[in-house]
């Protein structure tokens, strides 16, 4: 795959062709295609999760194992970062230890941006604050294709997706807003006023009448209230009756509609257990597919073959007769 980024921070790092190829490759891997990786050595991938995770961390771990790679669980809390080593020097250390990719989850939005110009190691964003969660959005698009039985993401053109809940604090929403319209999928955000981001692109619709929004949609994408990213206490007393998805609400539609959720779901708040136990609930499919999509992403990043990763050490005396010592530019 040409020009795959060395640092996948957000959907903006990918172009339409790369997304199409990733999803095509995910499908091949799901059907049992062998991995396309260097034959002479095993790949090594580190995960560094500085914020809690079940799905993303374990699905990346499974993806690495399915690719027969070496998985290193880097515990930043117990690392030399705590002795004052910079993150850049830490990442360079991982690179010189032979680790190909570091997958990072952090509370800090935009943490990976500073490394893009001269990457100390290849990196994948596993979710940064409320900024981006690109691998989640990609696996969501893959699962949408599967649900609507289409071969290419462009075949979903004109489908209408309602993203319901705490959109402001949702990194998944920000990635979906960048990804789905690339293929003509229409997004409507719906939720309490304080949960709708400001400065949205013109093509993103906003609705405040949930039942009307659902009537106009082909699929629902539910979000939990992400209290850990709120600056204040949110009153949830009437949230379930005002914004929750339950069987009565769906029955009123008169047709079956697929319901997606990135997880973790707070059952009894944004969704009722009867929905989670029904055939409408697609979150388990999203989890299942996540492994193939993340395998495809790791494979694409490894085989991209960028030579400049970690190459930060330049000779500062390079004329004849001068010292041959090499020192870091930083
Ligand atoms: N969807 C998602 O990011 O879930 P985790 O927080 O469990 O990784």
Short mmCIF file of C-alpha atoms in Angstrom, two decimals, residues 64-284:
data_model
loop_
_atom_site.label_atom_id
_atom_site.label_comp_id
_atom_site.label_asym_id
_atom_site.label_seq_id
_atom_site.Cartn_x
_atom_site.Cartn_y
_atom_site.Cartn_z
CA UNK A 64 -0.52 -9.19 16.87
CA UNK A 65 -0.78 -12.85 17.92
CA UNK A 66 -2.78 -13.74 14.79
CA UNK A 67 0.05 -12.17 12.78
CA UNK A 68 2.48 -14.37 14.78
CA UNK A 69 4.21 -11.25 16.05
CA UNK A 70 5.88 -10.56 19.38
CA UNK A 71 3.70 -8.50 21.73
CA UNK A 72 5.32 -6.26 24.34
CA UNK A 73 3.01 -4.72 26.94
CA UNK A 74 4.87 -1.51 27.80
CA UNK A 75 3.86 -0.30 31.25
CA UNK A 76 4.58 3.43 31.09
CA UNK A 77 3.72 3.85 34.80
CA UNK A 78 6.61 1.56 35.75
CA UNK A 79 9.02 2.79 33.05
CA UNK A 80 11.91 5.27 33.10
CA UNK A 81 9.46 7.97 32.00
CA UNK A 82 8.94 8.23 35.76
CA UNK A 83 12.67 9.01 36.16
CA UNK A 84 12.41 12.01 33.87
CA UNK A 85 13.16 10.40 30.49
CA UNK A 86 11.30 12.16 27.69
CA UNK A 87 8.61 10.35 25.71
CA UNK A 88 10.65 10.88 22.54
CA UNK A 89 13.75 9.20 24.01
CA UNK A 90 11.55 6.41 25.37
CA UNK A 91 10.06 5.78 21.92
CA UNK A 92 13.52 5.85 20.32
CA UNK A 93 14.65 3.28 22.90
CA UNK A 94 11.76 1.00 21.89
CA UNK A 95 12.73 1.47 18.23
CA UNK A 96 16.38 0.53 18.84
CA UNK A 97 15.20 -2.51 20.80
CA UNK A 98 13.67 -3.72 17.54
CA UNK A 99 10.02 -2.86 18.17
CA UNK A 100 8.29 -2.05 14.89
CA UNK A 101 5.16 -0.27 16.10
CA UNK A 102 3.97 1.25 19.37
CA UNK A 103 0.20 1.47 19.92
CA UNK A 104 -0.65 4.25 22.34
CA UNK A 105 -3.76 5.20 24.27
CA UNK A 106 -3.64 8.41 26.26
CA UNK A 107 -5.86 10.97 27.96
CA UNK A 108 -3.97 13.73 26.10
CA UNK A 109 -5.57 14.85 22.83
CA UNK A 110 -3.03 15.30 20.02
CA UNK A 111 -0.12 13.60 21.82
CA UNK A 112 1.13 11.95 18.61
CA UNK A 113 1.18 15.13 16.50
CA UNK A 114 4.62 16.28 17.67
CA UNK A 115 6.24 13.05 16.44
CA UNK A 116 4.89 13.19 12.89
CA UNK A 117 7.70 15.21 11.34
CA UNK A 118 10.43 12.80 12.45
CA UNK A 119 8.83 9.66 13.90
CA UNK A 120 10.94 7.97 16.59
CA UNK A 121 8.96 4.77 15.93
CA UNK A 122 5.86 3.81 13.96
CA UNK A 123 2.79 4.57 16.06
CA UNK A 124 -0.93 3.87 16.03
CA UNK A 125 -3.36 5.95 18.03
CA UNK A 126 -5.49 3.67 20.21
CA UNK A 127 -7.56 6.67 21.34
CA UNK A 128 -6.30 10.06 22.55
CA UNK A 129 -8.55 12.05 24.88
CA UNK A 130 -11.61 13.23 22.99
CA UNK A 131 -9.59 13.74 19.79
CA UNK A 132 -9.45 10.63 17.56
CA UNK A 133 -9.89 6.84 17.61
CA UNK A 134 -9.12 5.99 13.97
CA UNK A 135 -8.95 2.20 14.26
CA UNK A 136 -12.40 2.12 15.92
CA UNK A 137 -13.92 4.20 13.10
CA UNK A 138 -12.34 1.92 10.47
CA UNK A 139 -13.72 -1.23 12.08
CA UNK A 140 -17.10 0.49 12.39
CA UNK A 141 -17.09 1.22 8.66
CA UNK A 142 -16.11 -2.39 7.95
CA UNK A 143 -19.01 -3.62 10.13
CA UNK A 144 -21.42 -1.23 8.39
CA UNK A 145 -20.35 -2.73 5.04
CA UNK A 146 -20.95 -6.20 6.41
CA UNK A 147 -24.34 -5.23 7.85
CA UNK A 148 -25.53 -3.67 4.59
CA UNK A 149 -23.92 -6.48 2.57
CA UNK A 150 -21.81 -4.28 0.30
CA UNK A 151 -18.31 -4.93 -1.05
CA UNK A 152 -16.88 -1.41 -1.04
CA UNK A 153 -17.34 1.52 1.37
CA UNK A 154 -18.48 3.70 -1.57
CA UNK A 155 -21.49 1.37 -1.94
CA UNK A 156 -22.80 2.85 1.33
CA UNK A 157 -23.24 6.27 -0.33
CA UNK A 158 -26.49 7.88 0.79
CA UNK A 159 -26.90 5.74 3.95
CA UNK A 160 -27.90 7.81 6.95
CA UNK A 161 -26.28 7.17 10.33
CA UNK A 162 -27.59 8.74 13.55
CA UNK A 163 -24.88 9.17 16.19
CA UNK A 164 -26.75 9.50 19.48
CA UNK A 165 -25.44 10.66 22.85
CA UNK A 166 -22.32 12.38 24.14
CA UNK A 167 -20.79 13.35 20.79
CA UNK A 168 -18.70 16.21 22.21
CA UNK A 169 -16.46 14.01 24.32
CA UNK A 170 -16.40 11.09 21.87
CA UNK A 171 -13.14 10.55 19.98
CA UNK A 172 -14.95 7.89 17.96
CA UNK A 173 -17.47 10.49 16.76
CA UNK A 174 -14.66 12.80 15.65
CA UNK A 175 -13.08 9.96 13.66
CA UNK A 176 -16.44 8.91 12.17
CA UNK A 177 -17.12 12.52 11.12
CA UNK A 178 -13.82 12.43 9.19
CA UNK A 179 -14.30 8.93 7.76
CA UNK A 180 -17.93 8.23 6.81
CA UNK A 181 -18.57 11.33 4.62
CA UNK A 182 -15.45 10.34 2.60
CA UNK A 183 -17.75 7.66 1.14
CA UNK A 184 -20.97 9.69 0.96
CA UNK A 185 -22.44 8.35 4.22
CA UNK A 186 -24.57 11.02 5.89
CA UNK A 187 -24.19 11.67 9.62
CA UNK A 188 -26.74 13.23 11.95
CA UNK A 189 -25.73 13.96 15.54
CA UNK A 190 -28.48 13.79 18.15
CA UNK A 191 -28.33 14.37 21.88
CA UNK A 192 -28.58 16.96 24.64
CA UNK A 193 -27.33 20.39 23.55
CA UNK A 194 -24.16 20.18 25.68
CA UNK A 195 -23.26 16.90 23.94
CA UNK A 196 -23.24 18.34 20.42
CA UNK A 197 -19.81 19.69 19.35
CA UNK A 198 -19.50 23.26 18.16
CA UNK A 199 -17.94 24.20 14.79
CA UNK A 200 -19.15 21.12 12.95
CA UNK A 201 -18.55 20.82 9.20
CA UNK A 202 -21.59 21.96 7.18
CA UNK A 203 -22.41 18.47 5.94
CA UNK A 204 -22.94 17.12 9.48
CA UNK A 205 -26.60 17.46 10.49
CA UNK A 206 -27.81 18.02 14.04
CA UNK A 207 -31.26 17.03 15.33
CA UNK A 208 -32.78 17.42 18.77
CA UNK A 209 -35.88 15.25 18.24
CA UNK A 210 -34.56 11.72 18.75
CA UNK A 211 -37.61 9.84 17.41
CA UNK A 212 -37.68 11.98 14.27
CA UNK A 213 -33.93 11.44 13.84
CA UNK A 214 -34.33 7.66 14.12
CA UNK A 215 -37.16 7.68 11.56
CA UNK A 216 -34.78 9.31 9.07
CA UNK A 217 -31.86 6.93 9.71
CA UNK A 218 -30.65 3.59 8.37
CA UNK A 219 -28.51 2.80 11.42
CA UNK A 220 -28.01 4.06 14.97
CA UNK A 221 -24.56 4.57 16.52
CA UNK A 222 -24.96 4.91 20.29
CA UNK A 223 -22.50 6.52 22.68
CA UNK A 224 -22.11 6.32 26.43
CA UNK A 225 -21.84 9.46 28.54
CA UNK A 226 -18.09 9.87 28.92
CA UNK A 227 -18.08 11.34 32.42
CA UNK A 228 -14.31 10.87 32.79
CA UNK A 229 -13.87 13.64 30.18
CA UNK A 230 -16.47 16.02 31.64
CA UNK A 231 -15.36 19.01 33.64
CA UNK A 232 -18.56 18.90 35.74
CA UNK A 233 -21.20 16.48 37.05
CA UNK A 234 -23.87 15.65 34.44
CA UNK A 235 -27.39 14.98 35.76
CA UNK A 236 -28.39 11.58 34.33
CA UNK A 237 -31.80 11.34 36.03
CA UNK A 238 -33.92 11.58 32.89
CA UNK A 239 -31.27 10.55 30.34
CA UNK A 240 -32.64 7.04 29.79
CA UNK A 241 -36.21 8.22 29.14
CA UNK A 242 -35.14 11.24 27.04
CA UNK A 243 -32.26 9.76 25.03
CA UNK A 244 -32.04 6.05 25.76
CA UNK A 245 -32.75 3.43 23.09
CA UNK A 246 -35.30 0.84 24.24
CA UNK A 247 -37.65 -1.67 22.61
CA UNK A 248 -40.69 0.67 22.75
CA UNK A 249 -38.80 3.38 20.90
CA UNK A 250 -37.66 0.91 18.22
CA UNK A 251 -41.13 -0.70 17.90
CA UNK A 252 -42.59 2.75 17.17
CA UNK A 253 -40.33 2.89 14.09
CA UNK A 254 -42.11 -0.13 12.66
CA UNK A 255 -38.95 -1.61 11.13
CA UNK A 256 -35.71 -3.16 12.33
CA UNK A 257 -32.70 -0.87 12.51
CA UNK A 258 -29.13 -1.98 13.31
CA UNK A 259 -27.67 -0.47 16.48
CA UNK A 260 -23.92 0.01 16.78
CA UNK A 261 -21.92 0.98 19.88
CA UNK A 262 -18.12 1.32 20.27
CA UNK A 263 -18.37 0.08 23.86
CA UNK A 264 -18.26 0.03 26.75
CA UNK A 265 -22.06 0.37 26.93
CA UNK A 266 -23.77 1.53 30.10
CA UNK A 267 -26.86 -0.67 30.07
CA UNK A 268 -29.86 1.09 31.62
CA UNK A 269 -28.58 4.54 30.58
CA UNK A 270 -28.07 4.95 26.80
CA UNK A 271 -29.45 1.50 26.00
CA UNK A 272 -31.76 -1.06 27.62
CA UNK A 273 -30.80 -4.70 28.14
CA UNK A 274 -33.58 -5.93 25.82
CA UNK A 275 -31.84 -4.15 22.93
CA UNK A 276 -28.41 -5.51 23.89
CA UNK A 277 -29.90 -9.02 23.90
CA UNK A 278 -31.62 -8.55 20.53
CA UNK A 279 -30.49 -9.21 16.97
CA UNK A 280 -30.39 -5.44 16.39
CA UNK A 281 -27.31 -5.06 18.61
CA UNK A 282 -24.13 -5.02 16.46
CA UNK A 283 -21.50 -4.22 19.12
CA UNK A 284 -20.40 -7.87 19.30
#
